[in-house]
Coordinates of C-alpha atoms and ligand atoms in Angstrom, one line a residue:
M304 CA -20.6 -16.7 -16.3
K305 CA -21.1 -13.0 -16.6
D306 CA -17.3 -12.4 -16.8
N307 CA -17.1 -14.8 -19.6
R308 CA -19.7 -13.0 -21.6
V309 CA -17.8 -9.7 -21.1
K310 CA -14.7 -11.5 -22.1
Q311 CA -16.1 -12.8 -25.3
K312 CA -17.4 -9.4 -26.2
R313 CA -14.1 -7.7 -25.6
E314 CA -12.0 -6.8 -28.6
A315 CA -8.3 -7.7 -28.7
N316 CA -6.0 -4.7 -28.8
I317 CA -3.5 -5.8 -31.4
V318 CA -4.4 -4.2 -34.7
S319 CA -1.9 -6.1 -36.8
K320 CA 1.3 -8.0 -36.4
N321 CA 4.6 -7.5 -38.0
N322 CA 4.1 -10.8 -39.7
K323 CA 3.1 -11.2 -43.3
K324 CA 0.5 -13.8 -42.8
N325 CA -1.5 -11.6 -40.4
E326 CA -1.5 -8.3 -42.3
I327 CA -5.1 -7.1 -42.6
N328 CA -5.9 -5.8 -46.0
K329 CA -9.6 -6.0 -45.9
V330 CA -12.6 -4.3 -47.3
N331 CA -14.5 -3.7 -44.1
G332 CA -17.8 -1.9 -44.1
G333 CA -16.8 0.3 -47.1
V334 CA -13.4 1.1 -45.6
F335 CA -10.4 -0.4 -47.2
V336 CA -7.8 -0.9 -44.4
Y337 CA -4.3 -1.6 -45.5
T338 CA -0.9 -1.8 -43.8
K339 CA 1.7 -1.5 -46.5
A340 CA 2.3 -0.3 -50.1
L341 CA 0.5 -2.5 -52.7
T342 CA 1.0 -3.2 -56.4
V343 CA -1.8 -2.6 -58.9
G344 CA -2.4 -6.4 -59.0
E345 CA -2.6 -6.8 -55.2
L346 CA -4.9 -3.8 -54.8
A347 CA -7.2 -5.1 -57.6
K348 CA -7.5 -8.4 -55.8
E349 CA -8.2 -6.8 -52.5
L350 CA -10.9 -4.5 -53.9
N351 CA -12.3 -7.3 -56.1
V352 CA -11.9 -5.5 -59.4
L353 CA -9.9 -6.4 -62.5
P354 CA -6.3 -5.0 -62.7
S355 CA -7.2 -3.7 -66.1
E356 CA -9.8 -1.5 -64.6
I357 CA -7.3 0.2 -62.3
I358 CA -4.8 0.5 -65.2
K359 CA -7.6 2.1 -67.3
Y360 CA -8.5 4.5 -64.5
F361 CA -4.9 5.8 -64.4
F362 CA -4.6 5.8 -68.2
L363 CA -7.7 8.1 -68.4
N364 CA -5.9 10.3 -65.9
R365 CA -2.8 10.5 -68.0
K366 CA -0.8 8.1 -65.9
I367 CA 0.7 4.8 -67.2
V368 CA 0.9 2.0 -64.7
T369 CA 1.7 -1.7 -65.0
I370 CA 0.2 -4.6 -63.0
N371 CA 3.4 -5.0 -60.9
Q372 CA 3.9 -1.4 -60.2
T373 CA 3.8 -0.4 -56.5
L374 CA 1.4 2.4 -55.8
D375 CA 2.0 5.1 -53.2
D376 CA -0.6 6.0 -50.5
E377 CA -2.0 8.8 -52.6
S378 CA -2.7 6.6 -55.6
I379 CA -4.2 3.8 -53.4
G380 CA -6.5 6.4 -51.9
E381 CA -7.5 7.7 -55.4
V382 CA -8.3 4.2 -56.6
C383 CA -10.3 3.4 -53.4
L384 CA -12.5 6.5 -53.9
Q385 CA -12.9 5.7 -57.6
F386 CA -14.3 2.3 -56.7
G387 CA -16.5 3.5 -53.9
Y388 CA -14.5 2.8 -50.8
D389 CA -13.0 4.9 -48.0
F390 CA -9.5 4.0 -47.1
K391 CA -7.3 3.9 -44.1
K392 CA -3.7 3.0 -43.6
E393 CA -2.8 1.2 -40.4
E394 CA 0.7 1.2 -39.1
I395 CA 2.2 -2.2 -38.6
V396 CA 3.1 -2.6 -34.9
A397 CA 4.8 -5.7 -33.7
E398 CA 2.7 -7.5 -31.2
E399 CA 5.2 -7.2 -28.4
D400 CA 5.4 -3.4 -28.8
F401 CA 1.8 -3.1 -27.5
E402 CA 2.5 0.3 -25.9
K403 CA 2.8 1.7 -29.5
V404 CA -0.5 0.4 -30.6
K405 CA -2.7 3.4 -31.5
I406 CA -6.1 2.4 -30.6
E407 CA -8.7 4.1 -32.7
D408 CA -12.2 3.1 -31.7
D409 CA -15.3 3.9 -33.4
E410 CA -16.9 7.0 -31.7
S411 CA -20.0 4.9 -30.8
L412 CA -17.9 2.5 -28.7
L413 CA -16.4 5.2 -26.6
K414 CA -17.6 5.9 -23.1
S415 CA -16.6 8.7 -20.7
R416 CA -13.9 7.8 -18.2
P417 CA -12.8 9.6 -15.0
A418 CA -9.9 12.1 -15.1
V419 CA -6.6 11.1 -13.7
V420 CA -5.1 13.8 -11.6
T421 CA -1.6 14.4 -10.3
V422 CA -0.9 17.0 -7.6
M423 CA 2.4 19.0 -7.9
G424 CA 4.0 22.0 -6.4
H425 CA 6.8 23.3 -4.2
V426 CA 7.8 21.5 -1.1
D427 CA 5.7 22.4 2.0
H428 CA 3.0 24.2 -0.1
G429 CA 0.5 21.5 1.0
K430 CA 0.4 18.8 -1.6
T431 CA 0.2 15.9 0.9
T432 CA -2.3 17.8 3.1
L433 CA -4.5 18.4 0.0
I434 CA -4.4 14.8 -1.1
D435 CA -5.4 13.6 2.4
A436 CA -8.1 16.3 2.6
I437 CA -9.6 15.1 -0.7
R438 CA -9.4 11.5 0.3
N439 CA -11.0 12.0 3.7
S440 CA -13.7 14.5 2.9
N441 CA -17.2 13.0 3.1
L442 CA -15.7 9.6 3.9
V443 CA -17.7 7.8 6.6
A444 CA -15.5 5.4 8.5
G445 CA -16.0 1.8 7.3
E446 CA -18.2 3.0 4.4
F447 CA -16.3 0.8 2.0
G448 CA -16.3 -2.2 4.3
G449 CA -12.5 -2.6 4.2
I450 CA -9.3 -1.2 5.7
S451 CA -7.8 1.1 3.2
Q452 CA -4.5 0.1 1.6
E453 CA -1.9 2.3 -0.1
I454 CA -1.9 1.4 -3.7
G455 CA -0.5 4.7 -5.1
A456 CA -3.9 6.1 -6.3
Y457 CA -7.4 6.4 -5.2
I458 CA -10.8 7.2 -6.6
K459 CA -12.7 10.2 -5.2
E460 CA -16.5 10.1 -5.8
F461 CA -17.9 13.5 -6.0
K462 CA -21.4 14.6 -7.2
G463 CA -21.9 11.1 -8.7
Q464 CA -18.7 11.3 -10.7
K465 CA -15.3 9.7 -10.2
I466 CA -11.9 11.4 -10.2
T467 CA -8.7 9.3 -9.9
F468 CA -6.0 10.8 -7.8
I469 CA -2.4 9.7 -8.1
D470 CA -1.3 9.9 -4.5
T471 CA 2.4 10.3 -4.8
P472 CA 2.7 14.1 -4.9
G473 CA 5.4 16.0 -6.7
H474 CA 6.9 15.9 -10.1
E475 CA 9.6 13.3 -9.5
A476 CA 7.1 10.4 -9.9
F477 CA 5.4 12.2 -12.8
S478 CA 8.7 12.7 -14.7
A479 CA 10.0 9.3 -13.8
M480 CA 6.9 7.8 -15.5
R481 CA 7.3 10.0 -18.5
A482 CA 11.0 9.1 -18.8
R483 CA 9.7 5.5 -19.2
G484 CA 7.4 6.6 -21.9
A485 CA 4.2 6.5 -19.9
S486 CA 1.7 9.2 -19.6
V487 CA -1.1 8.6 -17.1
T488 CA -2.0 12.1 -16.0
D489 CA -4.9 14.1 -17.6
I490 CA -4.8 17.1 -15.3
V491 CA -2.2 18.6 -13.0
V492 CA -3.3 20.3 -9.9
L493 CA -0.6 22.8 -9.1
V494 CA -0.5 23.7 -5.4
V495 CA 0.9 27.2 -4.6
A496 CA 0.9 28.5 -1.0
A497 CA -0.7 31.9 -0.9
D498 CA 1.8 33.1 1.7
D499 CA 4.9 32.0 -0.2
G500 CA 4.1 32.4 -3.9
V501 CA 5.8 30.8 -6.9
M502 CA 9.0 28.9 -5.9
P503 CA 11.6 26.9 -7.8
Q504 CA 9.7 23.6 -7.7
T505 CA 6.5 25.4 -8.7
I506 CA 8.3 26.4 -11.9
E507 CA 9.7 22.9 -12.4
A508 CA 6.2 21.5 -12.0
I509 CA 4.9 24.0 -14.7
D510 CA 7.7 22.9 -17.0
H511 CA 6.8 19.2 -16.5
A512 CA 3.1 19.8 -17.1
K513 CA 3.8 21.9 -20.2
A514 CA 6.3 19.4 -21.6
A515 CA 3.7 16.7 -21.2
N516 CA 1.0 18.9 -22.7
V517 CA -1.2 18.4 -19.6
P518 CA -3.6 21.2 -18.5
I519 CA -3.0 22.8 -15.1
I520 CA -5.5 23.8 -12.5
V521 CA -3.9 26.1 -9.8
A522 CA -4.9 25.5 -6.2
I523 CA -3.9 28.6 -4.2
N524 CA -3.5 27.0 -0.8
K525 CA -3.1 28.3 2.8
M526 CA -5.7 30.9 2.3
D527 CA -6.3 30.8 6.0
V528 CA -2.9 32.2 6.8
P529 CA -2.7 35.9 7.6
G530 CA -0.8 37.5 4.8
A531 CA -2.2 35.1 2.1
N532 CA -1.9 37.0 -1.2
P533 CA -3.6 35.1 -4.0
E534 CA -3.2 38.1 -6.4
K535 CA 0.6 37.9 -6.0
V536 CA 0.5 34.1 -6.9
I537 CA -1.6 34.8 -10.0
N538 CA 0.8 37.6 -11.1
E539 CA 3.9 35.5 -10.5
L540 CA 2.4 32.6 -12.4
M541 CA 1.8 34.9 -15.4
Q542 CA 5.5 35.3 -15.7
H543 CA 5.7 31.6 -16.4
D544 CA 3.0 31.6 -19.0
V545 CA 0.3 30.3 -16.7
I546 CA -2.4 32.8 -17.3
A547 CA -5.5 32.7 -15.1
E548 CA -8.9 32.9 -16.7
K549 CA -9.7 36.3 -15.2
Y550 CA -6.7 37.7 -17.1
G551 CA -7.9 36.2 -20.4
G552 CA -6.0 32.9 -20.1
D553 CA -7.3 29.4 -19.9
V554 CA -6.0 28.3 -16.5
M555 CA -8.6 27.9 -13.8
T556 CA -7.6 28.9 -10.3
V557 CA -9.2 27.9 -7.0
E558 CA -8.5 29.4 -3.5
I559 CA -8.3 26.7 -0.8
S560 CA -7.1 25.8 2.6
A561 CA -6.2 22.1 2.6
K562 CA -5.7 22.2 6.3
K563 CA -9.0 23.9 7.2
N564 CA -10.9 22.0 4.5
I565 CA -12.0 25.2 2.7
G566 CA -12.6 25.3 -1.0
I567 CA -12.0 21.6 -1.6
E568 CA -15.4 21.0 -3.1
N569 CA -14.8 24.0 -5.4
L570 CA -11.5 22.5 -6.5
L571 CA -13.2 19.1 -7.2
D572 CA -15.9 21.0 -9.2
T573 CA -13.2 22.7 -11.2
I574 CA -11.5 19.4 -11.9
L575 CA -14.8 18.0 -13.2
V576 CA -15.3 21.1 -15.5
E577 CA -11.8 20.7 -16.9
A578 CA -12.3 16.9 -17.3
E579 CA -15.5 17.6 -19.2
M580 CA -13.7 20.0 -21.5
L581 CA -11.1 17.3 -22.2
E582 CA -13.8 14.9 -23.2
L583 CA -11.9 11.9 -21.8
K584 CA -13.2 8.7 -23.3
A585 CA -12.2 5.1 -23.7
N586 CA -13.7 1.8 -24.9
P587 CA -14.5 -0.5 -22.0
D588 CA -15.2 -3.4 -24.4
R589 CA -11.5 -4.2 -25.1
Y590 CA -8.9 -6.2 -23.3
A591 CA -7.3 -3.8 -20.8
I592 CA -4.2 -1.8 -21.6
G593 CA -2.5 0.6 -19.2
T594 CA 0.4 1.5 -16.9
V595 CA 2.0 0.3 -13.7
L596 CA 1.8 2.9 -11.0
E597 CA 3.7 1.0 -8.3
A598 CA 5.1 -2.4 -7.8
E599 CA 6.7 -4.3 -4.9
L600 CA 7.5 -7.7 -3.7
D601 CA 5.0 -8.5 -0.9
P602 CA 6.4 -11.0 1.6
G603 CA 3.0 -12.7 1.9
C604 CA 1.7 -12.8 -1.7
G605 CA 4.6 -12.3 -4.0
P606 CA 4.9 -9.7 -6.7
K607 CA 2.2 -7.1 -6.3
A608 CA 1.5 -4.2 -8.7
T609 CA -0.9 -1.3 -8.9
L610 CA -2.2 -1.0 -12.5
L611 CA -4.0 2.0 -13.9
V612 CA -6.4 0.7 -16.6
Q613 CA -6.3 3.3 -19.4
N614 CA -8.4 1.6 -22.0
G615 CA -10.5 -1.5 -22.0
T616 CA -11.6 -3.6 -19.0
L617 CA -9.4 -5.8 -16.8
L618 CA -11.1 -8.9 -15.4
S619 CA -10.0 -10.7 -12.3
S620 CA -9.3 -13.9 -14.4
D621 CA -7.3 -12.2 -17.2
Y622 CA -3.8 -13.1 -18.4
V623 CA -1.6 -10.0 -18.4
V624 CA 1.8 -9.0 -19.7
V625 CA 3.2 -6.3 -17.4
G626 CA 6.5 -4.8 -18.6
T627 CA 8.4 -8.0 -19.4
V628 CA 6.7 -10.3 -17.0
Y629 CA 3.4 -12.1 -17.3
G630 CA 0.8 -13.8 -15.1
K631 CA -2.8 -14.5 -14.5
V632 CA -4.6 -12.0 -12.3
R633 CA -5.1 -14.1 -9.1
R634 CA -6.6 -11.3 -7.0
M635 CA -7.6 -7.8 -7.9
T636 CA -8.4 -5.3 -5.1
N637 CA -9.1 -1.5 -4.9
E638 CA -7.7 1.0 -2.4
H639 CA -10.2 -0.2 0.2
N640 CA -8.9 -3.7 -0.1
K641 CA -12.2 -4.8 -1.7
V642 CA -11.9 -7.6 -4.2
L643 CA -13.0 -6.5 -7.7
K644 CA -14.1 -8.6 -10.6
S645 CA -13.5 -6.0 -13.2
A646 CA -11.8 -2.6 -13.6
T647 CA -12.8 -0.1 -16.3
P648 CA -10.8 2.8 -17.8
S649 CA -9.1 5.2 -15.3
I650 CA -9.6 2.7 -12.4
P651 CA -6.5 1.8 -10.4
V652 CA -6.3 -1.7 -9.0
S653 CA -3.8 -3.7 -7.1
I654 CA -3.1 -7.2 -8.5
I655 CA -1.2 -10.3 -7.5
G656 CA -0.3 -13.2 -9.7
L657 CA 2.6 -11.9 -11.7
S658 CA 5.8 -14.0 -12.1
D659 CA 8.1 -11.1 -11.2
V660 CA 8.0 -7.5 -10.0
P661 CA 7.5 -5.0 -12.8
L662 CA 8.7 -1.3 -12.8
A663 CA 6.5 1.7 -12.2
G664 CA 5.9 3.3 -15.6
D665 CA 5.8 -0.1 -17.4
S666 CA 2.9 -0.7 -19.7
F667 CA 0.6 -3.7 -19.3
M668 CA -1.9 -5.4 -21.5
A669 CA -4.4 -8.2 -21.1
F670 CA -4.6 -11.2 -23.4
P671 CA -7.2 -13.9 -24.0
T672 CA -4.8 -16.9 -23.5
E673 CA -1.9 -17.7 -21.3
K674 CA 0.1 -18.9 -24.2
Q675 CA -0.2 -15.5 -25.9
A676 CA 0.8 -13.6 -22.7
K677 CA 3.7 -15.9 -22.0
D678 CA 5.0 -15.7 -25.6
I679 CA 4.7 -11.9 -25.8
A680 CA 6.4 -11.4 -22.3
S681 CA 9.3 -13.5 -23.4
R682 CA 9.7 -11.5 -26.7
R683 CA 9.6 -8.3 -24.7
K684 CA 12.2 -9.6 -22.4
N685 CA 14.6 -10.5 -25.2
K686 CA 14.0 -7.2 -26.9
K687 CA 14.7 -5.3 -23.7
I688 CA 18.0 -7.1 -23.3
E689 CA 19.0 -6.2 -26.8
E690 CA 18.0 -2.6 -26.3
E691 CA 20.0 -2.4 -23.1
R692 CA 23.0 -3.9 -24.9
A693 CA 22.7 -1.3 -27.6
A694 CA 22.1 1.6 -25.2
N695 CA 25.3 0.9 -23.4
T696 CA 27.4 1.7 -26.4
N697 CA 25.0 4.3 -27.9
I698 CA 24.4 7.3 -25.7
S699 CA 21.9 9.7 -27.2
S700 CA 23.9 12.8 -28.0
L701 CA 24.3 15.8 -30.1
D702 CA 26.0 13.7 -32.8
E703 CA 22.9 11.6 -33.0
L704 CA 20.9 14.7 -33.3
F705 CA 23.0 15.8 -36.3
D706 CA 22.4 12.5 -37.9
K707 CA 18.7 12.6 -37.4
I708 CA 18.4 16.2 -38.7
N709 CA 20.5 15.1 -41.7
E710 CA 18.1 12.2 -42.4
G711 CA 15.1 14.5 -42.1
Q712 CA 13.8 12.5 -39.1
L713 CA 13.8 15.3 -36.6
A714 CA 12.2 18.7 -36.7
Q715 CA 12.4 19.8 -33.1
I716 CA 15.3 20.0 -30.7
N717 CA 14.4 20.2 -27.1
I718 CA 16.7 22.1 -24.9
I719 CA 17.1 22.7 -21.1
L720 CA 19.2 25.7 -20.4
K721 CA 20.9 26.4 -17.1
T722 CA 22.9 29.5 -16.6
D723 CA 24.8 31.5 -14.0
S724 CA 22.2 34.4 -13.9
T725 CA 18.7 35.1 -14.9
G726 CA 20.0 37.7 -17.3
S727 CA 22.2 35.3 -19.2
A728 CA 19.3 32.7 -19.3
E729 CA 17.2 35.2 -21.1
A730 CA 20.0 36.3 -23.4
V731 CA 21.0 32.7 -24.4
K732 CA 17.4 31.7 -24.8
A733 CA 16.6 34.6 -27.1
S734 CA 19.7 34.0 -29.2
L735 CA 18.9 30.3 -29.5
E736 CA 15.3 31.0 -30.5
K737 CA 16.5 33.2 -33.3
L738 CA 18.0 30.1 -34.9
N739 CA 14.5 28.6 -35.6
N740 CA 13.9 28.0 -39.3
D741 CA 11.3 26.2 -41.4
Q742 CA 12.9 22.8 -41.0
V743 CA 14.0 22.8 -37.4
K744 CA 12.4 24.2 -34.3
I745 CA 14.4 24.9 -31.2
N746 CA 12.2 24.2 -28.2
I747 CA 13.5 25.5 -24.9
I748 CA 11.6 23.6 -22.3
R749 CA 13.3 25.2 -19.4
A750 CA 15.6 28.2 -19.1
A751 CA 16.7 29.1 -15.6
A752 CA 19.5 30.3 -13.5
G753 CA 21.2 27.8 -11.2
A754 CA 23.2 24.7 -11.1
I755 CA 22.2 21.7 -13.3
S756 CA 20.0 19.5 -11.0
E757 CA 18.7 16.0 -10.9
S758 CA 15.3 17.4 -11.8
D759 CA 16.8 18.9 -15.0
I760 CA 18.1 15.4 -15.9
L761 CA 14.8 13.8 -15.3
L762 CA 13.0 16.4 -17.4
A763 CA 15.6 16.0 -20.1
S764 CA 15.3 12.3 -20.1
A765 CA 11.5 12.5 -20.2
S766 CA 11.5 14.9 -23.1
N767 CA 14.6 13.7 -25.1
A768 CA 16.2 17.1 -24.4
I769 CA 19.8 18.1 -24.4
I770 CA 21.0 20.1 -21.4
Y771 CA 23.1 23.2 -22.1
G772 CA 25.0 24.7 -19.2
F773 CA 26.3 28.2 -19.6
N774 CA 28.9 29.1 -17.0
V775 CA 27.5 26.4 -14.6
R776 CA 28.8 22.9 -14.0
P777 CA 27.1 19.7 -12.9
S778 CA 28.1 18.0 -9.6
A779 CA 29.6 14.5 -9.8
F780 CA 26.2 13.1 -8.6
V781 CA 24.3 14.9 -11.3
K782 CA 26.9 13.9 -13.9
N783 CA 26.4 10.2 -13.0
K784 CA 22.6 10.6 -13.1
A785 CA 23.0 12.0 -16.6
I786 CA 25.0 9.0 -17.7
E787 CA 22.4 6.7 -16.1
E788 CA 19.5 8.5 -17.8
K789 CA 21.5 8.8 -21.1
V790 CA 21.1 12.6 -21.1
E791 CA 23.8 14.7 -22.8
I792 CA 25.1 17.8 -20.9
R793 CA 26.9 20.3 -23.1
L794 CA 28.8 23.1 -21.3
H795 CA 29.8 26.5 -22.6
R796 CA 31.4 29.6 -21.4
I797 CA 30.8 32.0 -24.3
I798 CA 27.4 32.6 -25.8
Y799 CA 28.9 32.7 -29.3
A800 CA 30.4 29.2 -29.1
L801 CA 27.1 27.8 -27.9
I802 CA 25.1 29.5 -30.6
E803 CA 27.6 28.4 -33.3
E804 CA 27.4 24.8 -32.1
M805 CA 23.6 24.9 -32.4
E806 CA 23.8 26.6 -35.8
D807 CA 25.9 23.7 -37.0
A808 CA 23.5 21.2 -35.6
I809 CA 20.6 22.8 -37.5
K810 CA 22.6 22.7 -40.7
G811 CA 23.3 19.1 -39.9
H812 CA 27.0 19.0 -39.7
M813 CA 29.3 18.8 -36.8
K814 CA 32.9 20.0 -36.8
K815 CA 35.8 18.3 -35.2
E816 CA 36.2 20.2 -32.1
E817 CA 38.4 20.7 -29.1
V818 CA 36.8 18.8 -26.3
E819 CA 37.6 19.0 -22.6
K820 CA 37.9 16.0 -20.5
V821 CA 37.0 16.5 -16.8
L822 CA 39.6 14.7 -14.6
G823 CA 37.9 15.2 -11.3
Q824 CA 36.6 17.4 -8.6
A825 CA 37.9 18.4 -5.1
E826 CA 35.9 20.0 -2.4
V827 CA 37.5 22.7 -0.4
R828 CA 37.3 21.8 3.3
N829 CA 39.7 24.4 4.8
V830 CA 41.5 27.5 3.6
F831 CA 45.0 28.0 5.0
K832 CA 46.6 31.4 4.8
V833 CA 50.3 31.1 4.2
S834 CA 52.3 34.4 4.3
K835 CA 54.0 35.4 1.1
V836 CA 52.4 32.4 -0.7
G837 CA 48.7 33.2 -0.4
N838 CA 45.6 31.1 0.3
I839 CA 46.0 27.3 0.0
A840 CA 42.8 25.2 -0.4
G841 CA 42.8 22.2 1.8
C842 CA 40.7 19.8 -0.2
M843 CA 39.2 16.3 -0.4
V844 CA 39.1 14.8 -3.9
I845 CA 35.5 13.7 -4.2
D846 CA 35.5 12.4 -7.8
G847 CA 38.2 11.2 -10.3
S848 CA 41.6 12.8 -9.7
I849 CA 43.4 16.1 -9.7
K850 CA 46.7 16.4 -11.7
N851 CA 49.2 19.1 -11.2
T852 CA 49.3 19.9 -14.9
A853 CA 45.6 20.2 -15.2
K854 CA 43.6 23.3 -15.9
V855 CA 41.1 24.1 -13.1
R856 CA 37.9 26.0 -12.5
V857 CA 36.5 27.1 -9.2
L858 CA 32.8 26.5 -8.7
R859 CA 30.7 28.2 -6.0
D860 CA 27.1 26.9 -5.7
G861 CA 27.4 25.4 -9.2
S862 CA 28.6 28.5 -10.9
I863 CA 32.0 29.1 -12.3
I864 CA 33.8 31.9 -10.5
Y865 CA 37.3 31.5 -11.7
E866 CA 39.3 29.5 -14.4
G867 CA 43.0 29.1 -14.6
D868 CA 45.9 26.8 -13.7
I869 CA 47.2 24.9 -10.7
D870 CA 50.3 26.6 -9.1
T871 CA 51.1 23.8 -6.7
L872 CA 49.5 20.5 -5.7
K873 CA 50.6 18.9 -2.5
R874 CA 50.0 15.7 -0.5
F875 CA 50.9 16.8 3.0
K876 CA 54.2 18.7 2.6
D877 CA 55.3 17.0 -0.7
D878 CA 54.6 18.1 -4.2
A879 CA 52.3 15.6 -5.9
K880 CA 51.7 14.8 -9.6
E881 CA 48.2 13.4 -9.1
V882 CA 45.9 12.9 -6.2
K883 CA 43.0 10.5 -6.5
Q884 CA 39.5 10.3 -5.2
G885 CA 39.2 9.8 -1.4
F886 CA 42.5 11.5 -0.6
E887 CA 43.2 14.9 0.8
C888 CA 45.4 17.5 -0.9
G889 CA 46.5 21.1 -0.8
I890 CA 45.8 23.2 -4.0
K891 CA 47.2 26.6 -4.7
I892 CA 45.6 28.1 -7.8
L893 CA 47.8 30.4 -9.9
N894 CA 46.8 34.1 -9.5
F895 CA 43.7 33.3 -7.5
N896 CA 43.4 33.9 -3.8
D897 CA 39.6 34.1 -3.1
V898 CA 39.1 30.4 -2.5
R899 CA 36.6 29.6 0.1
E900 CA 35.3 26.6 2.1
N901 CA 32.8 24.4 0.2
D902 CA 34.1 25.7 -3.2
I903 CA 34.5 22.9 -5.7
I904 CA 37.8 22.8 -7.7
E905 CA 37.3 21.0 -11.0
A906 CA 40.3 19.8 -12.9
Y907 CA 40.2 19.3 -16.7
E908 CA 42.3 18.8 -19.8
I909 CA 41.7 19.9 -23.4
T910 CA 42.1 17.3 -26.2
T911 CA 41.0 17.3 -29.8
K912 CA 38.1 15.1 -30.7
E913 CA 38.4 12.9 -33.8
Ligands
GDP743 P1 4.0 19.2 0.8 O1 5.4 19.2 1.1 O2 3.6 20.1 -0.4 O3 3.4 17.8 0.7 O4 3.3 19.9 2.0 P2 2.5 19.3 3.3 O5 1.2 18.9 2.9 O6 3.4 18.4 4.0 O7 2.3 20.7 4.1 C1 3.4 21.4 4.6 C2 2.9 22.2 5.9 O8 2.0 23.1 5.6 C3 2.3 21.3 6.9 O9 2.8 21.7 8.2 C4 0.8 21.5 6.8 O10 0.1 21.3 8.0 C5 0.8 23.0 6.3 N1 -0.4 23.3 5.5 C6 -0.8 22.6 4.4 N2 -1.9 23.2 3.9 C7 -2.2 24.2 4.7 C8 -3.2 25.2 4.8 O11 -4.2 25.2 3.9 N3 -3.2 26.1 5.7 C9 -2.2 26.2 6.7 N4 -2.2 27.1 7.6 N5 -1.2 25.2 6.7 C10 -1.2 24.3 5.7

């Protein structure tokens, strides 16, 4: 009974449909809400005034309009104010695109919600230990009357308040979610070991948090270890624009030992302070909307998903669309396996009852009727199939960027820059940033020395960035990942060429250019010294093929150390024209003798792009 009442009270999430009949142009409590441009006649009807009154108003303001003339937003606003109404334009969102619905609730309907926290940091700095320490502190065995279950998130009650922790540590899950358009995290806790300092994955985590615009709290961990040096950590973080409060910045830092349970309460206090500053609010009196944190096929109960409610309230009897599947919530439990009747904003719950397994990062929404849920799920499925079809032939690329800039649709280009040395990273970054102008901003979300990695691809995918490699090359694995994630990697060897290309992009035109086609890569397994001839690289072709006419470059740890031509290519003792993936070969590079084991020899050709 009680559930029903809540249900009736809840508002549906859909603001308007992309369907003429359902457009809402209404005078609602003094606010005229409209969704599209209107003619003078239409506006007059909506506002319940005579068209002649509107025409007269404009006439008195030295503007001649006719009854069938379409008014722009500014003019509609002017008329509304003239006739005593506020006005608001609502974007038309197709019902099946519910993740795009911008929910704007009246301030009076909003209630505080718990913060959602993700723990990130370098491997072995203590993320898992911290997550466990928080989960277990103050927890009396059996307190919740159930055996705990792993649902991907848990709620920590502290000083009468709740904090939701996502319990997969690290930035992979975080960026995988963002790559799918979901953002669930309000606060990132960055764990840095006091005896180790800022490490590559610390920097990656900072990049991810900044790209997502999520505030960071630094937990300086392992304070119990002799040699712990929190000052060093704070100084190193400053080089990455994470400025601690005591140095005038806005990042709170807490010294802890996750293993010895020291400083944990202080950290939780700090999270509550940050959460309060963020003024996190949602409206519980809506049908729930949120994101899938985890999903799996449970052998006993079928598709099972952990949902994080981000707005509204999910009831145990609701119909939901999750990703492209739908269902009725048959059973809803929390991390202690306790059956719940309802879940309010920021609460993670595990549900069963879906018709199929959704994906982590998918959005979900609850609907009043099964018919609605079924219908919307099927429309989403069709749309996804269409999108996938289109995406296969339409990789997001620099060309697309040019087009978007030309059409004035894009004002910011996100770039990830990987180079052979820290010095060149700084130099290229500085040169690129000089290209910023009033129309287009170049936003370098990561500039670092080192090979292009999988994490770069995920960050690029999550932020719609292009990756520029300067004197570095991606491995075959990373290249495939880039194709999978539809991320473009552009490689350059001369700063000038890279800058020129970006300059052209900003001006919105792309030249026909010489493009290189990578044929394949071979890994050096042995080096044979042959007198009078020199060093021959005994290789295994690990990707594509190597041709004897190709140009080659030698990569060591992802950086280019030599470029030139093949002198001889052999299969056993015979000269070969081409050696394909999975076969061994001997390569002698012209005028280059310093080949070593584990080097990668990459073969390529130059062609002209039409
Ligand atoms: P993760 O890779 O970041 O999840 O790191 P783990 O939580 O697995 O911790 C890595 C290692 O550091 C483990 O051996 C932990 O026991 C240890 N460790 C974690 N926190 C502390 C701490 O506060 N003090 C000390 N001395 N060791 C810690």
